[in-house]
Coordinates of C-alpha atoms and ligand atoms in Angstrom, one line a residue:
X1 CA 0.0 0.0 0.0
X2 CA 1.3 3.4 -0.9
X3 CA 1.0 6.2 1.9
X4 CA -2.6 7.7 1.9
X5 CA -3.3 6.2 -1.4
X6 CA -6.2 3.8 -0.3
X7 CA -9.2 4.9 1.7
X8 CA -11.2 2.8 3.3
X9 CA -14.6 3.8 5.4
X10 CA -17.0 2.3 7.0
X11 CA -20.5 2.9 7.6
X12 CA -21.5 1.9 11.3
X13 CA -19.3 3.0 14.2
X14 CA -20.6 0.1 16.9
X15 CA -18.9 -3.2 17.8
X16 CA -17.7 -4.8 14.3
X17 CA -17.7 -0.8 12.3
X18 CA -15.3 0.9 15.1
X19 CA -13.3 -2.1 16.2
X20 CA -12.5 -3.6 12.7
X21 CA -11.3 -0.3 11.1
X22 CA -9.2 0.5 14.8
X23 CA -7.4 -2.5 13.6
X24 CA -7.0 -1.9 10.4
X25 CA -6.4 1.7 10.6
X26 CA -3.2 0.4 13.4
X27 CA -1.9 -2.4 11.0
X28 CA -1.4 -0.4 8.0
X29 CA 0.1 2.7 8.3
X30 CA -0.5 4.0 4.8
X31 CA -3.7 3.4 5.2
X32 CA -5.9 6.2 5.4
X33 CA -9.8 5.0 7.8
X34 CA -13.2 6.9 8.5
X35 CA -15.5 5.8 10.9
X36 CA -18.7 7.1 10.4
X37 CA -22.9 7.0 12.5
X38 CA -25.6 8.4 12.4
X39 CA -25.1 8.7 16.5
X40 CA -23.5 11.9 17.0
X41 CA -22.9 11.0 20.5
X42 CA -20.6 7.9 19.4
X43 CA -19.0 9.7 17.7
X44 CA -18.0 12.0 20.3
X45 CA -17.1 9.3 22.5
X46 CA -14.4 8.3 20.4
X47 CA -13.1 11.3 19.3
X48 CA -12.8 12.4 23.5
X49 CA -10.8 9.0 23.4
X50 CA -13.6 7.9 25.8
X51 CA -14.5 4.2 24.8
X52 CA -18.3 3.2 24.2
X53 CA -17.8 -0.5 25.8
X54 CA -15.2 -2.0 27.3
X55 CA -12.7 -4.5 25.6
X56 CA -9.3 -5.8 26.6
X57 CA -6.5 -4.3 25.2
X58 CA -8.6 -1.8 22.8
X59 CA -6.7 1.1 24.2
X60 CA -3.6 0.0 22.7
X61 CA -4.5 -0.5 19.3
X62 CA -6.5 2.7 19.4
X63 CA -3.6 4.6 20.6
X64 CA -1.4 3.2 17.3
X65 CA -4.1 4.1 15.2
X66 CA -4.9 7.8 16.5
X67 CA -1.7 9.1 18.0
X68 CA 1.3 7.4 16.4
X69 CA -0.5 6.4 12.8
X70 CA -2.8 9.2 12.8
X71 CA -4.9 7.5 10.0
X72 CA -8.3 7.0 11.3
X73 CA -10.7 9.6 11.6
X74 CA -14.4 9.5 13.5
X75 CA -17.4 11.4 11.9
X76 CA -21.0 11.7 11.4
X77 CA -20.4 13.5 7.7
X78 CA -21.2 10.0 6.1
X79 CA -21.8 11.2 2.5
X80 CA -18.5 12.8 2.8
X81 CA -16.9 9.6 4.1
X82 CA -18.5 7.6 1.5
X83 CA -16.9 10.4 -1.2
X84 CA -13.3 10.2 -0.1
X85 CA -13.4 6.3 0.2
X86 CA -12.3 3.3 -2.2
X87 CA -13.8 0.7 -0.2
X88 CA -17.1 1.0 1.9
X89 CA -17.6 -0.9 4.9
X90 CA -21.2 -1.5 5.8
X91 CA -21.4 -2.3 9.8
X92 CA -24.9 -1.2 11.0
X93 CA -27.4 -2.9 13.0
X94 CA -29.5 -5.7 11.5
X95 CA -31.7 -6.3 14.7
X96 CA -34.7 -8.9 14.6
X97 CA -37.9 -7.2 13.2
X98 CA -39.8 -5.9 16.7
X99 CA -43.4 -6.6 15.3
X100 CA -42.8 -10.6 15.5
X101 CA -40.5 -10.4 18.7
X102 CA -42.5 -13.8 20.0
X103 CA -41.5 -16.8 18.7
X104 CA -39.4 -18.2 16.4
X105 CA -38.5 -17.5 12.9
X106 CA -37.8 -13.9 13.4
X107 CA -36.9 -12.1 10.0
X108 CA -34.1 -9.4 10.4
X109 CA -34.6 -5.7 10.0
X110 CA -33.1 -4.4 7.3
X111 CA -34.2 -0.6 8.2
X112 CA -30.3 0.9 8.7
X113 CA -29.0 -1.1 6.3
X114 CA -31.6 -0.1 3.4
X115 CA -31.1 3.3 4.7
X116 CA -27.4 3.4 4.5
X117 CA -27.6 1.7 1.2
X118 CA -29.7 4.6 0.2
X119 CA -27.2 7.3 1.2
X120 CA -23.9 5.0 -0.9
X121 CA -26.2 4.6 -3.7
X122 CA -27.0 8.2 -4.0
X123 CA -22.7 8.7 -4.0
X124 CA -22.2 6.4 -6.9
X125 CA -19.9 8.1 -9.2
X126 CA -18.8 6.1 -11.9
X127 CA -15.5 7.7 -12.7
X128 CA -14.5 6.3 -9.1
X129 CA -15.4 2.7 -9.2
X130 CA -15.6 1.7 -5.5
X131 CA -16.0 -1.6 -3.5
X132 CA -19.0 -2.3 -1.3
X133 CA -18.6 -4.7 1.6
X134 CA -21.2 -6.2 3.7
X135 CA -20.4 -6.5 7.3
X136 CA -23.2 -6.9 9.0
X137 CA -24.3 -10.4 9.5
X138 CA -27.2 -10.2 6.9
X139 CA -29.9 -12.5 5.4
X140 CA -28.4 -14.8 2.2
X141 CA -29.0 -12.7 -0.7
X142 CA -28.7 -9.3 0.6
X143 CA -25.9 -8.8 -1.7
X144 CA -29.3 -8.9 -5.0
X145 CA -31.0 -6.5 -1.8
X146 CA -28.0 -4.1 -2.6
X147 CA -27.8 -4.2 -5.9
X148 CA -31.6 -3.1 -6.0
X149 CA -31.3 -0.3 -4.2
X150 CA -28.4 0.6 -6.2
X151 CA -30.2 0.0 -9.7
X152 CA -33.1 2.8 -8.4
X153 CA -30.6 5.3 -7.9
X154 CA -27.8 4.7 -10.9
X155 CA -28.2 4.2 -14.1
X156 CA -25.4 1.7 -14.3
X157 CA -24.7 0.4 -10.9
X158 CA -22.0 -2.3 -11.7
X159 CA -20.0 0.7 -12.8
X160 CA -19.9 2.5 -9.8
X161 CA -19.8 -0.5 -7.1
X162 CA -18.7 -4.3 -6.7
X163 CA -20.7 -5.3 -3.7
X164 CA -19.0 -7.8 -1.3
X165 CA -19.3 -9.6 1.3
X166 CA -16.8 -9.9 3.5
X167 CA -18.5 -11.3 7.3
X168 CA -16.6 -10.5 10.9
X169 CA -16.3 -13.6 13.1
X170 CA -14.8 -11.4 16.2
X171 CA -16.2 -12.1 19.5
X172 CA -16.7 -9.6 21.9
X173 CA -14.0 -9.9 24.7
X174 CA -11.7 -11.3 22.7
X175 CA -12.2 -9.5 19.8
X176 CA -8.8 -7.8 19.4
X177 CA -6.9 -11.1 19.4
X178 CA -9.6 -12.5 16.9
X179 CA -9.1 -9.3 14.5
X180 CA -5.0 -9.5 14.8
X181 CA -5.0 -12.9 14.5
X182 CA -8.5 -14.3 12.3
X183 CA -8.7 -18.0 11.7
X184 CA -9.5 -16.8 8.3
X185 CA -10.7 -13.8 5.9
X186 CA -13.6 -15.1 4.3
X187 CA -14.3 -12.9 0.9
X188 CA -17.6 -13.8 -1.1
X189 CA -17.5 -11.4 -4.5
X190 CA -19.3 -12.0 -8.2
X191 CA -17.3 -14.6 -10.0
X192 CA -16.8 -11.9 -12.7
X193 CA -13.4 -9.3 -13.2
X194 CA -15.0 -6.9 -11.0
X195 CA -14.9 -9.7 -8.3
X196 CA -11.3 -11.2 -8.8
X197 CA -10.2 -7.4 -8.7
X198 CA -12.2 -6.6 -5.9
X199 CA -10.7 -9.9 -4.0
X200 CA -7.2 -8.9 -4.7
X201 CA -7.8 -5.4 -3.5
X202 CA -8.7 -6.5 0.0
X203 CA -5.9 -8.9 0.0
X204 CA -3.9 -6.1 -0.3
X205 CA -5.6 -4.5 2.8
X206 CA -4.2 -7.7 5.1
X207 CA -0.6 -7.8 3.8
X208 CA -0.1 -7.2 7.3
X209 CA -1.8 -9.5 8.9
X210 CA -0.8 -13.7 9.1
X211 CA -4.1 -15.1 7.8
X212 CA -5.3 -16.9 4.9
X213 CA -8.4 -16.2 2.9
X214 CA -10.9 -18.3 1.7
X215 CA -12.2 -16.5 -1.3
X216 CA -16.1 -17.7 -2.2
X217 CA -19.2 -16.6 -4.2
X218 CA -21.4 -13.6 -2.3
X219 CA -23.7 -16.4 -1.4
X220 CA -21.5 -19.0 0.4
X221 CA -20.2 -16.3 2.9
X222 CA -23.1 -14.5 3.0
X223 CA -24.7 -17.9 4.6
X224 CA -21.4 -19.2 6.0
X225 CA -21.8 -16.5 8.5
X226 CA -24.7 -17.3 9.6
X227 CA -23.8 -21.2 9.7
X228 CA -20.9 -20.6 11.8
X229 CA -22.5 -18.7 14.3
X230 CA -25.9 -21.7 14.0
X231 CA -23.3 -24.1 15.0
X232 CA -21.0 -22.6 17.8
X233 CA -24.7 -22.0 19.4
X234 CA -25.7 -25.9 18.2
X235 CA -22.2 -26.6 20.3
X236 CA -23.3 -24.8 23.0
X237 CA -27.1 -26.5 23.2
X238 CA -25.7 -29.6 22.9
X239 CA -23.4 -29.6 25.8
X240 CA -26.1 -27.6 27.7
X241 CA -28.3 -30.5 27.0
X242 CA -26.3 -33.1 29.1
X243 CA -26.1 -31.0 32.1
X244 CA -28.8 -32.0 34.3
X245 CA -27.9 -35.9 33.1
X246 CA -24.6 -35.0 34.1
X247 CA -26.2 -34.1 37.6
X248 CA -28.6 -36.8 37.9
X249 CA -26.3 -40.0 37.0
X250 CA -22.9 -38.4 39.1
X251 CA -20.9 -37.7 36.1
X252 CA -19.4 -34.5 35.1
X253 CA -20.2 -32.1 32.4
X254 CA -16.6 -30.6 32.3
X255 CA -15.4 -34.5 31.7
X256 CA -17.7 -35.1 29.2
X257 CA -16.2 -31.6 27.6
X258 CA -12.9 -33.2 27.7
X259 CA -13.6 -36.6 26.4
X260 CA -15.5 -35.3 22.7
X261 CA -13.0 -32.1 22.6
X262 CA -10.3 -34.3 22.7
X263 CA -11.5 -36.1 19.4
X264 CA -9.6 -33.8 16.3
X265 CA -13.1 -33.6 14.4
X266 CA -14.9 -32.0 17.3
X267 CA -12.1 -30.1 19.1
X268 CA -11.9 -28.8 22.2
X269 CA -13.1 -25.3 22.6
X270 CA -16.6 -24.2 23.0
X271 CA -18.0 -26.4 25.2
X272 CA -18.2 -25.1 28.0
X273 CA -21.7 -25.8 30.0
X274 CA -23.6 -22.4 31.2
X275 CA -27.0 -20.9 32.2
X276 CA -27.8 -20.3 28.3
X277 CA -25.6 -18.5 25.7
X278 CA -26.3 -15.0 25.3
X279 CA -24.8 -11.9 22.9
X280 CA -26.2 -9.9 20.4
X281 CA -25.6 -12.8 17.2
X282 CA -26.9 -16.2 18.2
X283 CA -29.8 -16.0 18.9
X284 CA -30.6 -13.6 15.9
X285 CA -28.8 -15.6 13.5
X286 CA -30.5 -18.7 14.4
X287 CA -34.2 -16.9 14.3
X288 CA -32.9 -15.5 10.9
X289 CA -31.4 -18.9 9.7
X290 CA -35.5 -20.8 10.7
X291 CA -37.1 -17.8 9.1
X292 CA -35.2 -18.4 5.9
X293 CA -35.9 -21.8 5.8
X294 CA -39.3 -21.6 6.8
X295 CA -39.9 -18.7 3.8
X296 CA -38.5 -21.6 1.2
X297 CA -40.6 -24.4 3.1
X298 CA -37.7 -26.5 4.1
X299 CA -39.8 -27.1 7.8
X300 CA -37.7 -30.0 8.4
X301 CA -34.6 -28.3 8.6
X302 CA -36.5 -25.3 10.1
X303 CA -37.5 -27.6 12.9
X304 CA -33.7 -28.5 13.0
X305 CA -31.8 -25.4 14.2
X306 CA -35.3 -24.2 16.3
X307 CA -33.9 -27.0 18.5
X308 CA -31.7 -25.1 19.4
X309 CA -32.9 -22.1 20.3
X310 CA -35.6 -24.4 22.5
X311 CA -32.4 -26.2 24.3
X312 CA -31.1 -22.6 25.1
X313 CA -34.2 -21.5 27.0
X314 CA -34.9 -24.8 28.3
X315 CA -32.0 -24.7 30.4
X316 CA -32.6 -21.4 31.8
X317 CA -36.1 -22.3 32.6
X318 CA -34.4 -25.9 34.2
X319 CA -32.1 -23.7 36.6
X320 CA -34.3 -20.9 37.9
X321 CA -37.0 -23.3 38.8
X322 CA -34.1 -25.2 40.6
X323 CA -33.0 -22.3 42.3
X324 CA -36.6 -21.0 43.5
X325 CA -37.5 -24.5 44.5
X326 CA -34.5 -24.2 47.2
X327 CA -36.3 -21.4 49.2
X328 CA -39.8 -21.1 50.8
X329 CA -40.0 -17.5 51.8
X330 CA -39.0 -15.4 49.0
X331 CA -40.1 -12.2 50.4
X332 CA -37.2 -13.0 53.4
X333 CA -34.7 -14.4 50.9
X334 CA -31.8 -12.0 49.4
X335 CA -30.1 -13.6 46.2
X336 CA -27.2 -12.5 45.0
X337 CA -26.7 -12.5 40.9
X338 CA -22.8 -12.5 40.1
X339 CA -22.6 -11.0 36.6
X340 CA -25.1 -9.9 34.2
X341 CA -22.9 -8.9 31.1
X342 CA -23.6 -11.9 28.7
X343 CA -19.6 -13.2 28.9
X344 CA -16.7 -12.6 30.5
X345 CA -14.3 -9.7 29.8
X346 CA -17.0 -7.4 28.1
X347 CA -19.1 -5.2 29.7
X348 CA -22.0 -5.6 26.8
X349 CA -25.5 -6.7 28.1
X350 CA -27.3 -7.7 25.2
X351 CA -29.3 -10.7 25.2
X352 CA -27.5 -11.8 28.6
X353 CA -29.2 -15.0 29.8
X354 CA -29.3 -13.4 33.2
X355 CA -32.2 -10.7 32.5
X356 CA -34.5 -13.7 32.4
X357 CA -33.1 -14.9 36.0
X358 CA -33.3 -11.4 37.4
X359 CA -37.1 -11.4 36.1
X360 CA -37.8 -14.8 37.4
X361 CA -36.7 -14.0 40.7
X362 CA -37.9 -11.0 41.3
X363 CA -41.0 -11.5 40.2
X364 CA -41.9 -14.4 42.8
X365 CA -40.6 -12.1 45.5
X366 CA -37.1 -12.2 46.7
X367 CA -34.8 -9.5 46.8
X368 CA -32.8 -9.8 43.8
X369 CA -29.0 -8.1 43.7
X370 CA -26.7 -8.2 40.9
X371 CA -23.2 -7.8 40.6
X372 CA -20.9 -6.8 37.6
X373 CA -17.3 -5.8 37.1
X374 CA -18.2 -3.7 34.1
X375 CA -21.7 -3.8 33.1
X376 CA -23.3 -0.6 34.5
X377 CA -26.8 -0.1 35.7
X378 CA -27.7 1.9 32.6
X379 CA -26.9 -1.7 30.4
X380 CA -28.7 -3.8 33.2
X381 CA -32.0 -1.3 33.0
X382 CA -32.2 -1.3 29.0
X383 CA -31.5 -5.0 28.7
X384 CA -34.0 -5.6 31.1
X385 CA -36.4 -3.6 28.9
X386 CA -35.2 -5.1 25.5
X387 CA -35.7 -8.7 26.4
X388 CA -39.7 -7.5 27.8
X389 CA -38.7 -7.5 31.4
X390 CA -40.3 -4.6 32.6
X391 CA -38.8 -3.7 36.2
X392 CA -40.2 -0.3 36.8
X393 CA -42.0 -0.8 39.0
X394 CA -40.6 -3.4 40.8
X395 CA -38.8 -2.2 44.2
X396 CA -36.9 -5.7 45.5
X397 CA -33.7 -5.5 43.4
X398 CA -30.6 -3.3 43.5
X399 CA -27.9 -3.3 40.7
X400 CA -24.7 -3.2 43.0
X401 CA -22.1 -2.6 40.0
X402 CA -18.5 -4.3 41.2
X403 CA -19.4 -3.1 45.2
X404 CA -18.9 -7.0 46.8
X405 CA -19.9 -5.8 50.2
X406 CA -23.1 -4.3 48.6
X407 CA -23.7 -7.1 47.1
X408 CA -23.3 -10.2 49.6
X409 CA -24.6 -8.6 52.5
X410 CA -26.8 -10.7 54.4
X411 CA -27.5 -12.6 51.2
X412 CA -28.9 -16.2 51.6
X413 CA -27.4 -17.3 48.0
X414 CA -24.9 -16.4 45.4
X415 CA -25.9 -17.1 41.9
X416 CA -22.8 -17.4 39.5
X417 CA -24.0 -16.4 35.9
X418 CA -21.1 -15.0 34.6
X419 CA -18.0 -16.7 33.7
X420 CA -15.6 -13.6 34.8
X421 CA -12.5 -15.1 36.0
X422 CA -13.0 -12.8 39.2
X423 CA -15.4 -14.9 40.1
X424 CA -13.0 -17.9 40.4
X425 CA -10.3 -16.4 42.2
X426 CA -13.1 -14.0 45.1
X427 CA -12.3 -14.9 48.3
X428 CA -15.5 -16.7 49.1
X429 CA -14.3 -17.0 52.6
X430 CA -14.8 -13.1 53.2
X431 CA -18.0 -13.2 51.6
X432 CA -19.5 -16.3 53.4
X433 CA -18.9 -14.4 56.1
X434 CA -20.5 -11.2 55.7
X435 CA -23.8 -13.2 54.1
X436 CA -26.4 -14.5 56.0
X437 CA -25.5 -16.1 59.4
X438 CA -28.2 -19.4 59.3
X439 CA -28.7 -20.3 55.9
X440 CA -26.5 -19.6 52.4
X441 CA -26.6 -21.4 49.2
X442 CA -24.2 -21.2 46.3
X443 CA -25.4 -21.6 42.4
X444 CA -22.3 -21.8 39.5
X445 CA -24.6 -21.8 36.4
X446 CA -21.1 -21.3 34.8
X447 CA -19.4 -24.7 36.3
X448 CA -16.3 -22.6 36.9
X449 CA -15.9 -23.1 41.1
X450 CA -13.9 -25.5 43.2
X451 CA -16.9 -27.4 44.4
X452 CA -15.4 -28.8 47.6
X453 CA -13.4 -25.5 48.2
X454 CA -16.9 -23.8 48.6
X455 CA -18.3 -26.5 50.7
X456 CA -15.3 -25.6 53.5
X457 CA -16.6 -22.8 53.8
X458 CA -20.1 -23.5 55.3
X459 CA -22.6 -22.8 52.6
X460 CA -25.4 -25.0 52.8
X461 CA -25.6 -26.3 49.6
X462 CA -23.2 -25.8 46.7
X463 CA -24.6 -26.2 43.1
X464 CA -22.4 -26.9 40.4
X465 CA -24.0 -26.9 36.8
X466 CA -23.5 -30.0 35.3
X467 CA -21.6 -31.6 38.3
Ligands
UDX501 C1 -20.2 -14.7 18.5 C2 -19.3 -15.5 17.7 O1 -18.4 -16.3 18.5 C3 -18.5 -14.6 16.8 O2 -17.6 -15.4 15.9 C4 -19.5 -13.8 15.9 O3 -18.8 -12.9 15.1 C5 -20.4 -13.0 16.8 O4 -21.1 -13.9 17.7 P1 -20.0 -13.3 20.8 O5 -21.5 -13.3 20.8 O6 -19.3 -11.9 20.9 O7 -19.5 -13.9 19.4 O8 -19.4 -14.2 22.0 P2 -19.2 -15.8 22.1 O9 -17.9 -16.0 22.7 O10 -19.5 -16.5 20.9 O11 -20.3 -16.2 23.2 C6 -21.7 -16.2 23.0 C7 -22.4 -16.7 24.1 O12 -22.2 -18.1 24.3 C8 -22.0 -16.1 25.5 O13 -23.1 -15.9 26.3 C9 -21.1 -17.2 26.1 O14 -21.0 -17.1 27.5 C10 -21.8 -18.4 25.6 N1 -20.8 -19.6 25.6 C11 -19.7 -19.6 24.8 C12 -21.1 -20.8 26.3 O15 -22.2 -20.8 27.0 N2 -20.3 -21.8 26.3 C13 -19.2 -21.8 25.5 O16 -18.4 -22.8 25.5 C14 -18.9 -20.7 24.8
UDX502 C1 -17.9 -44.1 14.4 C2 -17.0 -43.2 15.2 O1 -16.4 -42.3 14.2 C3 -16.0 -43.9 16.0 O2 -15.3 -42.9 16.8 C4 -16.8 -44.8 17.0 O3 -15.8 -45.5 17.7 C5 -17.7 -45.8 16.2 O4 -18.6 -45.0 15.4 P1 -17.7 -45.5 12.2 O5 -19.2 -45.7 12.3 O6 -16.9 -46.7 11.9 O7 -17.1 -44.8 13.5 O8 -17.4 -44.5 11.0 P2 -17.4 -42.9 10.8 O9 -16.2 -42.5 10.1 O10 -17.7 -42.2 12.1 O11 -18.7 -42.7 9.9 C6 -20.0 -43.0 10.3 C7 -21.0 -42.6 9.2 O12 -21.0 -41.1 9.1 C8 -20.6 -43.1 7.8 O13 -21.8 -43.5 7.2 C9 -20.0 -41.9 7.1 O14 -20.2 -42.0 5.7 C10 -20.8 -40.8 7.7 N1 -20.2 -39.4 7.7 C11 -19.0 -39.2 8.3 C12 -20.8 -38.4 6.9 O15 -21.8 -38.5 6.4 N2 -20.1 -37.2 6.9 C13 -18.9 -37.0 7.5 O16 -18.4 -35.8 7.5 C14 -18.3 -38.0 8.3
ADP503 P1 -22.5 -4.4 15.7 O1 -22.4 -5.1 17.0 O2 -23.0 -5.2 14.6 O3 -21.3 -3.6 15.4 P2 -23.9 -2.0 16.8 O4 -25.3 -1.9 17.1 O5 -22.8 -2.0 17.9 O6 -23.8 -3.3 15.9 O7 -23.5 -0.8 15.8 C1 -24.2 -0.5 14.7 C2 -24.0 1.0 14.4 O8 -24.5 1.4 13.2 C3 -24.7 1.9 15.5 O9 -23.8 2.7 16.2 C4 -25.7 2.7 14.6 O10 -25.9 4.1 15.1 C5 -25.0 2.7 13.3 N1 -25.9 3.0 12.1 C6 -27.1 2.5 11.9 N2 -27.6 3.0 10.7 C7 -26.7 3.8 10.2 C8 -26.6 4.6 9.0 N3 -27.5 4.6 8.1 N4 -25.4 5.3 8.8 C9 -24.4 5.2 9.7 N5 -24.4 4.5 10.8 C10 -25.5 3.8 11.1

């Protein structure tokens, strides 16, 4: 890449939009980045070198990029963005449509995409021919969506774009390493000229980085991303689903973990048991995956991945009925909730398994308290809200942030629902003792304690998922 030659943009300045070009923008010099939303208060927020979420080792990258690169800039003037750029990143929302929130098969909304589709289309220029990549984790065949909305603004719209699509595997909390170091670069493009260029051009973009790609049509990635995240989630389900067997017939779910993970055609990591998985993709993908199906009448299949999504809250039904069945006075019970962001090492909320605990608990009675290192209140109240938990006017719970003392006070339980590795290493000891004197229980939904390390320490009963 030649100094400040190349431009690249993208559209979106949330997870996947900010953190991708960061790392970009730090891993190739010449490179010149724009980050550009709608959000004017984002925008701010990165500008004031204040981050919008937390995420481990972000601050170091970000520094190379803005103060020792000085090649990314943050904006909300997105038609000017679009103008300067070679290569457009799309990486807005795609949330599930609102109007069919209940049950399965949710289609996803295509509003901010459509809309910033609108705004590239009405830059097209075809003495500058530019690349357009998907981000977003979109419906198979969004890449014909695009081209649409292009054709109803230009007259000749493969002159002016080749549309992409390139998806983002990183996972929040470790999404640094997973952008530094990916497992691959998938690029889907037309199997035309315009598409081998457009595949060598972002090639060019990685020289940088030790990858390799895996170069497809639009389609395959377009649905690849979606499969991937289907079956780290099937992964999940399945191990999920031989937790309570695990706990009836005295065997353990963390052995059974090691036993298939140590097979080479399973492999070892992502199996770990837990109250449900959570996060802003799963979920979504798999309720856009069944609607997909479903629209083409392949039921069957439909039925398939549903599965899944039934396994997941299955399991979180399973352990809160578990956990109330433990007490009989709810109104005289504190619980303690340890964690709410939906993993470890990020202090996002979004579809965190825990909101549906909170609920649960709260709602027959007991005085619910939840503890986080980095999810805040404000995350905890609007997650509560997104997932239909409405708390307002509920007075028996208190979000305690990362205050221990707060938190454990005369509790009669702790409820591990987060697998933050604080909450292996807490003295326990200190906290048994400032919880209730007669009775205290201990819940790891996360199967991530020392089981007879806990029991020393005079807690009633110690629940270990899967165990
Ligand atoms: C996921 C995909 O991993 C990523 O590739 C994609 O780009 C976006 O979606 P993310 O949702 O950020 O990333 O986090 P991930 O690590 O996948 O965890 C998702 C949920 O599954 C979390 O709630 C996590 O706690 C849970 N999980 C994960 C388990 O319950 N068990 C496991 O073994 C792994
Ligand atoms: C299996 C297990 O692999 C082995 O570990 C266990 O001890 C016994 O059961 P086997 O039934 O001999 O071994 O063969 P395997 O290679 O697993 O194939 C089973 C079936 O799955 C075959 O019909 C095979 O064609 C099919 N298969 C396998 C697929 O359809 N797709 C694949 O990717 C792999
Ligand atoms: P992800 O986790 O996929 O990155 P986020 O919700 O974190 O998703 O971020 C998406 C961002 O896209 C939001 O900050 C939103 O304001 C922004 N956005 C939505 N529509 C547009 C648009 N038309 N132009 C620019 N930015 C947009």
């Amino acid at each position: 890449l030649e100094e400040g030659r190349f431009t690249v943009c993208s559209v979106g300045a949330g997870y996947v939009g900010s953190l991708t070009s960061i790392i970009l923008a730090a891993q190739q010099p010449n490179l010149r980045v724009i980050v550009c939303d709608v959000n004017q208060n984002l925008i701010n927020s990165w500008n004031d070198q204040r981050y919008p979420f937390y995420e481990p080792d972000l601050d170091k990258q970000f520094d190379i990029a803005v103060n020792k690169n000085k090649n990314i800039k943050f904006t909300t003037k997105i038609t000017e963005a679009i103008q300067e750029s070679d290569a457009i990143f799309i990486c807005v929302n795609t949330p599930p449509k609102k109007e069919s929130r209940e049950g399965l098969g949710r289609e996803s909304d295509m509003t901010y995409f459509d809309m910033a589709c609108q705004t590239i289309a009405s830059m097209g220029d075809p003495k500058k021919h530019r690349i357009l990549i998907e981000k977003s984790t979109v419906p198979v065949g969004t890449h014909k969506r695009i081209h649409n909305i292009l054709s109803q603004n230009l007259a000749n719209p493969d002159d002016c774009y080749t549309i992409v699509s390139m998806p983002e595997f990183l996972a929040e909390g470790v999404a640094i390493q997973n952008l530094l170091f990916p497992d691959r670069v998938v690029i889907g493009t037309p199997t035309d000229k315009n598409g081998m260029e457009a595949f060598e051009v972002i090639k060019g973009l990685y020289t940088n980085f030790d990858t390799n790609f895996i170069h497809v049509r639009t389609a395959s990635s377009e649905l690849g991303k979606l499969f991937a995240n289907a079956m780290l989630a099937q992964r999940i389900s399945s191990i999920n689903s031989m937790s309570q067997l695990c706990e009836t017939v005295g065997a353990s779910v963390q052995d059974l973990s090691k036993i298939v993970g140590s097979d080479k055609r399973v492999g070892p990591l992502f199996l770990n048991a837990s109250p449900a998985f959570g996060g802003s993709c799963f979920e979504k993908d798999i309720q856009s995956l069944v609607y997909i199906l479903e629209s083409l009448g392949q039921t069957q299949q439909a039925m398939y991945w549903s599965q899944v999504l039934y396994m997941n809250q299955f399991q979180k039904t399973r352990l809160l009925n578990m956990i109330v069945q433990e007490f009989q006075n709810p109104t005289d019970t504190i619980l303690t909730i340890f964690g709410f962001a939906f993993k470890k090492n990020t202090s996002d909320t979004r579809m965190s398994p825990m909101a549906f605990f909170v609920y649960g608990l709260i709602e027959k009675g007991f005085h619910v308290r939840i503890h986080d290192p980095q999810a805040n209140e404000r995350g905890f109240q609007i997650e509560m809200e997104m997932q239909g938990f409405s708390i307002a006017e509920k007075l028996n719970f208190e979000f305690c942030g990362s205050d221990y003392s707060k938190a454990v006070k005369d509790s009669n339980a702790i409820i591990i629902g987060t697998d933050w590795d604080e909450y292996i290493t807490t003295n326990y000891r200190n906290m048994r003792d400032q919880m209730n004197n007669d009775k205290a229980l201990f819940f790891d939904l996360r199967s991530i304690i020392d089981q007879q390390a806990i029991n020393f320490l005079g807690f009633e009963k110690v629940f270990k998922l899967g165990n």
